[in-house]
Amino acid sequence: MSISREEAPLTPRQRTILDELERRGFISTTDLAETFSVSDMTVRRDTRQLSQRGLVRVVHGGVSAVNGAGQNADFAARVREDADAKQRVARACVSLIRERDAIILDAGTTTYQIAQELPASFAGTIITHSAPAIQRCLQLTSARTICLGGELLLDSQAFNGDMTVAAVAGLRAKTAFIGVSGIHDEAFYIERDIERATKIALMNSAEQVVVVATQQKMLRYALARLAGFEAADILVTDAPPPREIEAALRAASVKLIVAR
C-alpha cells in the first residue's frame, strides 16, 4: 500500500503513524498514546488532521489505513464510495451489539465497516466469510473469530459456495448483518445469484437478521432477488427511505433504524 504525503507537511509523529499503518492496517488510540507518551486527545487531533487530508480513516477506538491490509484495489475503492453514510450505518449497527454477542458479518463494504467500528474490547464471536473482515479481526484480540471457507471470489473478497453454506449450517448467532445491492418492490436484491445461497444460509443461522443499506440502494434493482422484506427483522440505513418502501417495511413488521 502506498500513502501519499504530498498534500501538506506532516509532523514526525504523524509520519510515524502513517508508517505504522502501512505495516499494521489498524492502530488503537490507546496504543498510539502509549507509544508517543501523549494524551488520547493529542492522538485524536493528529489522526483527525490525517483523516481530513484523506490519508487515514478514523474508526471506533483508533485509526485504520485508507486501503487496508486484506483489500484489493477494487474493494478498497468501493469502501471509499459513500464512506460517511456507511460509517453512520455501521455505528448504528454496533449499538445493537452487546459485548459478548455472537454475530455474523456478511461480505460487502458496509458490513466490513461494522468490523472496523467494533471496539477493541469486543469479547464476543464474529462469524464471517469476508476476507477483509477477517483481516480486521486480527486486531480484535478479545474476540473469537470463526472463518467460513469456500471458493474465494476476488472482486467481492469473500468465500462462497457449497463449502461456505455447509460451514455455517452448524452455527448459531444472535444477529446476522447482511448487505444488499438494491431495495425495491418489497424485496432485497443482490448483484449475483451465485451469492444468494450463502447469504440465505447466513440469515438462517441467526436469531435476528439486520439488513444494512445506504440510501443510494433505495428504489434500486439488482440482478438477483435475495428475499422479501419479511426475511429481515431490522433495516439500518442512513436516511429516511421513500414512502412506499417505509410503508412496505412497516407492513412486513421490519423495524427501521435511520442512522443520523
Tab-separated table of C-alpha atoms in Angstrom:
chain	number	residue	atom	x	y	z
A	1	MET	CA	0.000	0.000	0.000
A	2	SER	CA	1.252	3.484	-0.822
A	3	ILE	CA	0.134	6.534	1.164
A	4	SER	CA	0.522	9.939	-0.430
A	5	ARG	CA	2.130	12.583	1.772
A	6	GLU	CA	2.235	15.472	-0.727
A	7	GLU	CA	-0.825	17.412	0.445
A	8	ALA	CA	0.758	19.115	3.480
A	9	PRO	CA	3.853	18.881	5.692
A	10	LEU	CA	3.393	16.372	8.491
A	11	THR	CA	4.863	16.240	11.950
A	12	PRO	CA	7.329	13.439	12.773
A	13	ARG	CA	4.645	11.820	14.945
A	14	GLN	CA	2.102	11.879	12.099
A	15	ARG	CA	4.646	10.342	9.717
A	16	THR	CA	5.286	7.578	12.214
A	17	ILE	CA	1.556	6.918	12.481
A	18	LEU	CA	1.363	6.545	8.679
A	19	ASP	CA	4.383	4.243	8.630
A	20	GLU	CA	2.841	2.024	11.291
A	21	LEU	CA	-0.489	1.923	9.459
A	22	GLU	CA	1.255	0.735	6.295
A	23	ARG	CA	2.584	-2.179	8.305
A	24	ARG	CA	-0.380	-2.961	10.581
A	25	GLY	CA	-3.533	-1.619	8.903
A	26	PHE	CA	-5.103	-0.531	12.226
A	27	ILE	CA	-3.803	1.040	15.447
A	28	SER	CA	-5.835	1.805	18.549
A	29	THR	CA	-5.851	5.261	20.092
A	30	THR	CA	-4.589	3.763	23.355
A	31	ASP	CA	-1.604	2.118	21.640
A	32	LEU	CA	-0.667	5.372	19.913
A	33	ALA	CA	-0.922	7.357	23.145
A	34	GLU	CA	1.339	4.859	24.922
A	35	THR	CA	3.818	4.731	22.044
A	36	PHE	CA	4.282	8.500	21.930
A	37	SER	CA	3.690	9.150	25.664
A	38	VAL	CA	0.972	11.688	24.871
A	39	SER	CA	-2.703	12.026	25.765
A	40	ASP	CA	-5.568	10.406	23.873
A	41	MET	CA	-6.696	13.926	22.963
A	42	THR	CA	-3.353	14.637	21.258
A	43	VAL	CA	-3.582	11.386	19.301
A	44	ARG	CA	-7.127	12.184	18.186
A	45	ARG	CA	-6.035	15.614	16.998
A	46	ASP	CA	-3.233	14.060	14.935
A	47	THR	CA	-5.451	11.378	13.424
A	48	ARG	CA	-8.258	13.858	12.728
A	49	GLN	CA	-5.835	16.024	10.755
A	50	LEU	CA	-4.624	12.993	8.813
A	51	SER	CA	-8.215	11.971	8.138
A	52	GLN	CA	-9.081	15.436	6.813
A	53	ARG	CA	-6.257	15.038	4.297
A	54	GLY	CA	-7.618	11.660	3.204
A	55	LEU	CA	-4.573	9.764	4.472
A	56	VAL	CA	-6.277	7.626	7.130
A	57	ARG	CA	-9.725	6.588	8.350
A	58	VAL	CA	-10.706	7.404	11.931
A	59	VAL	CA	-12.759	4.475	13.266
A	60	HIS	CA	-14.146	3.487	16.649
A	61	GLY	CA	-11.231	3.053	19.043
A	62	GLY	CA	-8.456	4.017	16.675
A	63	VAL	CA	-7.366	4.675	13.128
A	64	SER	CA	-7.088	2.477	10.024
A	65	ALA	CA	-5.341	2.708	6.685
A	66	VAL	CA	-7.403	4.025	3.771
A	67	ASN	CA	-6.589	0.959	1.670
A	68	GLY	CA	-6.306	-1.541	4.483
A	69	ALA	CA	-4.476	-4.823	4.503
A	70	GLY	CA	-6.533	-7.649	3.065
A	71	GLN	CA	-8.231	-5.488	0.416
A	72	ASN	CA	-7.689	-5.445	-3.320
A	73	ALA	CA	-7.865	-2.150	-5.223
A	74	ASP	CA	-11.469	-2.689	-6.388
A	75	PHE	CA	-12.755	-3.448	-2.892
A	76	ALA	CA	-10.804	-0.531	-1.421
A	77	ALA	CA	-12.341	1.817	-3.999
A	78	ARG	CA	-15.842	0.618	-3.101
A	79	VAL	CA	-15.088	1.101	0.605
A	80	ARG	CA	-14.472	4.793	-0.121
A	81	GLU	CA	-17.759	5.220	-2.034
A	82	ASP	CA	-20.373	6.907	0.182
A	83	ALA	CA	-17.978	6.302	3.089
A	84	ASP	CA	-19.617	8.688	5.566
A	85	ALA	CA	-23.017	7.057	5.112
A	86	LYS	CA	-21.535	3.582	5.538
A	87	GLN	CA	-19.799	4.676	8.713
A	88	ARG	CA	-23.044	6.057	10.170
A	89	VAL	CA	-24.864	2.826	9.327
A	90	ALA	CA	-22.050	0.748	10.824
A	91	ARG	CA	-22.030	2.709	14.064
A	92	ALA	CA	-25.786	2.272	14.393
A	93	CYS	CA	-25.303	-1.469	13.914
A	94	VAL	CA	-22.571	-1.632	16.553
A	95	SER	CA	-25.005	-0.048	19.013
A	96	LEU	CA	-27.177	-3.152	18.570
A	97	ILE	CA	-24.350	-5.500	19.571
A	98	ARG	CA	-23.696	-6.497	23.165
A	99	GLU	CA	-20.161	-7.134	24.386
A	100	ARG	CA	-20.339	-10.954	24.215
A	101	ASP	CA	-22.792	-11.475	21.363
A	102	ALA	CA	-22.138	-13.917	18.551
A	103	ILE	CA	-22.595	-12.041	15.278
A	104	ILE	CA	-22.448	-12.901	11.585
A	105	LEU	CA	-20.878	-10.422	9.183
A	106	ASP	CA	-21.806	-10.827	5.537
A	107	ALA	CA	-19.413	-9.808	2.778
A	108	GLY	CA	-19.569	-6.250	1.452
A	109	THR	CA	-18.211	-2.807	2.185
A	110	THR	CA	-20.914	-1.710	4.628
A	111	THR	CA	-20.651	-4.892	6.689
A	112	TYR	CA	-16.860	-4.552	6.545
A	113	GLN	CA	-17.298	-1.116	8.104
A	114	ILE	CA	-19.144	-2.770	11.003
A	115	ALA	CA	-15.997	-4.812	11.664
A	116	GLN	CA	-13.985	-1.594	11.556
A	117	GLU	CA	-16.273	0.075	14.085
A	118	LEU	CA	-16.298	-2.778	16.609
A	119	PRO	CA	-14.447	-1.644	19.735
A	120	ALA	CA	-11.159	-3.281	20.666
A	121	SER	CA	-12.862	-4.522	23.848
A	122	PHE	CA	-15.454	-6.600	21.947
A	123	ALA	CA	-15.321	-10.062	23.520
A	124	GLY	CA	-17.984	-11.865	21.527
A	125	THR	CA	-17.788	-14.121	18.484
A	126	ILE	CA	-17.521	-12.965	14.880
A	127	ILE	CA	-18.566	-15.396	12.143
A	128	THR	CA	-17.677	-14.220	8.644
A	129	HIS	CA	-16.747	-15.209	5.106
A	130	SER	CA	-15.352	-11.761	4.282
A	131	ALA	CA	-11.567	-11.733	3.813
A	132	PRO	CA	-11.210	-8.010	4.728
A	133	ALA	CA	-13.356	-8.526	7.841
A	134	ILE	CA	-11.162	-11.484	8.823
A	135	GLN	CA	-8.121	-9.248	8.426
A	136	ARG	CA	-9.724	-6.682	10.726
A	137	CYS	CA	-10.475	-9.407	13.277
A	138	LEU	CA	-6.733	-9.945	13.707
A	139	GLN	CA	-6.753	-6.697	15.699
A	140	LEU	CA	-9.777	-7.680	17.811
A	141	THR	CA	-7.771	-9.800	20.201
A	142	SER	CA	-10.542	-10.142	22.804
A	143	ALA	CA	-12.982	-11.604	20.288
A	144	ARG	CA	-13.357	-15.113	18.926
A	145	THR	CA	-13.371	-15.312	15.120
A	146	ILE	CA	-14.841	-18.147	13.069
A	147	CYS	CA	-13.855	-18.035	9.397
A	148	LEU	CA	-16.149	-19.641	6.829
A	149	GLY	CA	-14.197	-21.201	3.978
A	150	GLY	CA	-15.106	-21.898	0.387
A	151	GLU	CA	-14.183	-20.559	-3.028
A	152	LEU	CA	-12.739	-17.048	-2.865
A	153	LEU	CA	-14.492	-14.521	-5.116
A	154	LEU	CA	-11.776	-11.972	-5.793
A	155	ASP	CA	-13.986	-8.991	-6.615
A	156	SER	CA	-16.163	-9.319	-3.509
A	157	GLN	CA	-13.228	-10.549	-1.372
A	158	ALA	CA	-15.489	-13.242	0.076
A	159	PHE	CA	-15.603	-17.007	0.364
A	160	ASN	CA	-18.669	-18.504	-1.278
A	161	GLY	CA	-20.297	-21.738	-2.408
A	162	ASP	CA	-21.333	-25.114	-1.019
A	163	MET	CA	-18.438	-25.291	1.451
A	164	THR	CA	-19.377	-21.902	2.893
A	165	VAL	CA	-23.028	-22.924	3.234
A	166	ALA	CA	-22.021	-26.196	4.906
A	167	ALA	CA	-19.689	-24.392	7.310
A	168	VAL	CA	-22.358	-22.030	8.602
A	169	ALA	CA	-25.086	-24.671	8.807
A	170	GLY	CA	-23.994	-25.908	12.232
A	171	LEU	CA	-23.551	-22.459	13.762
A	172	ARG	CA	-25.953	-20.131	15.545
A	173	ALA	CA	-25.539	-16.405	16.164
A	174	LYS	CA	-27.507	-13.663	17.851
A	175	THR	CA	-27.512	-11.330	14.837
A	176	ALA	CA	-26.618	-11.563	11.152
A	177	PHE	CA	-25.698	-8.320	9.399
A	178	ILE	CA	-26.482	-8.722	5.698
A	179	GLY	CA	-25.528	-6.426	2.842
A	180	VAL	CA	-27.689	-5.883	-0.253
A	181	SER	CA	-27.326	-4.062	-3.558
A	182	GLY	CA	-30.886	-2.846	-4.018
A	183	ILE	CA	-34.233	-2.413	-2.256
A	184	HIS	CA	-37.351	-2.307	-4.407
A	185	ASP	CA	-40.859	-3.790	-4.679
A	186	GLU	CA	-40.909	-5.162	-1.116
A	187	ALA	CA	-37.718	-7.161	-1.645
A	188	PHE	CA	-33.959	-7.044	-1.205
A	189	TYR	CA	-31.729	-7.558	-4.254
A	190	ILE	CA	-28.103	-8.596	-4.779
A	191	GLU	CA	-25.754	-8.340	-7.746
A	192	ARG	CA	-25.175	-12.074	-8.357
A	193	ASP	CA	-27.345	-15.121	-7.858
A	194	ILE	CA	-24.195	-17.147	-7.055
A	195	GLU	CA	-24.060	-15.392	-3.676
A	196	ARG	CA	-27.701	-15.958	-2.795
A	197	ALA	CA	-27.339	-19.413	-1.187
A	198	THR	CA	-24.551	-18.184	1.076
A	199	LYS	CA	-26.498	-15.116	2.194
A	200	ILE	CA	-29.636	-17.160	2.876
A	201	ALA	CA	-27.580	-19.618	4.942
A	202	LEU	CA	-26.143	-16.755	6.985
A	203	MET	CA	-29.633	-15.356	7.570
A	204	ASN	CA	-30.983	-18.752	8.617
A	205	SER	CA	-28.211	-19.143	11.204
A	206	ALA	CA	-29.138	-16.062	13.228
A	207	GLU	CA	-31.853	-15.212	15.728
A	208	GLN	CA	-32.355	-11.845	14.060
A	209	VAL	CA	-31.444	-10.511	10.624
A	210	VAL	CA	-30.280	-6.930	10.189
A	211	VAL	CA	-30.085	-5.724	6.590
A	212	VAL	CA	-27.697	-2.822	6.042
A	213	ALA	CA	-28.021	-0.472	3.078
A	214	THR	CA	-27.171	3.144	2.407
A	215	GLN	CA	-29.822	5.437	0.998
A	216	GLN	CA	-28.449	5.088	-2.529
A	217	LYS	CA	-29.678	1.458	-2.584
A	218	MET	CA	-33.317	2.540	-2.254
A	219	LEU	CA	-35.662	2.078	-5.235
A	220	ARG	CA	-32.869	0.240	-6.986
A	221	TYR	CA	-32.967	-3.195	-8.579
A	222	ALA	CA	-30.037	-5.571	-8.866
A	223	LEU	CA	-29.768	-8.789	-10.837
A	224	ALA	CA	-30.956	-11.325	-8.263
A	225	ARG	CA	-33.796	-11.212	-5.740
A	226	LEU	CA	-32.449	-12.197	-2.333
A	227	ALA	CA	-35.633	-12.246	-0.240
A	228	GLY	CA	-38.782	-10.345	0.584
A	229	PHE	CA	-38.887	-7.797	3.375
A	230	GLU	CA	-40.375	-10.379	5.726
A	231	ALA	CA	-36.985	-12.165	5.844
A	232	ALA	CA	-35.467	-9.265	7.818
A	233	ASP	CA	-36.085	-8.071	11.355
A	234	ILE	CA	-34.330	-4.702	11.069
A	235	LEU	CA	-33.191	-2.423	8.249
A	236	VAL	CA	-30.432	0.064	9.077
A	237	THR	CA	-29.899	2.908	6.631
A	238	ASP	CA	-28.564	6.472	6.703
A	239	ALA	CA	-31.605	8.480	5.544
A	240	PRO	CA	-35.396	8.077	5.636
A	241	PRO	CA	-36.413	5.754	2.783
A	242	PRO	CA	-39.045	6.624	0.170
A	243	ARG	CA	-42.610	6.426	1.482
A	244	GLU	CA	-43.514	3.272	-0.421
A	245	ILE	CA	-40.524	1.413	0.990
A	246	GLU	CA	-41.184	2.643	4.515
A	247	ALA	CA	-44.821	1.540	4.256
A	248	ALA	CA	-43.855	-1.892	2.923
A	249	LEU	CA	-41.291	-2.336	5.717
A	250	ARG	CA	-43.941	-1.479	8.285
A	251	ALA	CA	-46.367	-3.958	6.718
A	252	ALA	CA	-43.712	-6.677	6.923
A	253	SER	CA	-43.006	-5.817	10.590
A	254	VAL	CA	-39.435	-4.753	9.809
A	255	LYS	CA	-38.001	-2.244	12.274
A	256	LEU	CA	-36.429	0.762	10.556
A	257	ILE	CA	-33.338	2.429	12.022
A	258	VAL	CA	-32.128	5.629	10.394
A	259	ALA	CA	-28.564	6.432	11.427
A	260	ARG	CA	-28.180	10.182	11.847
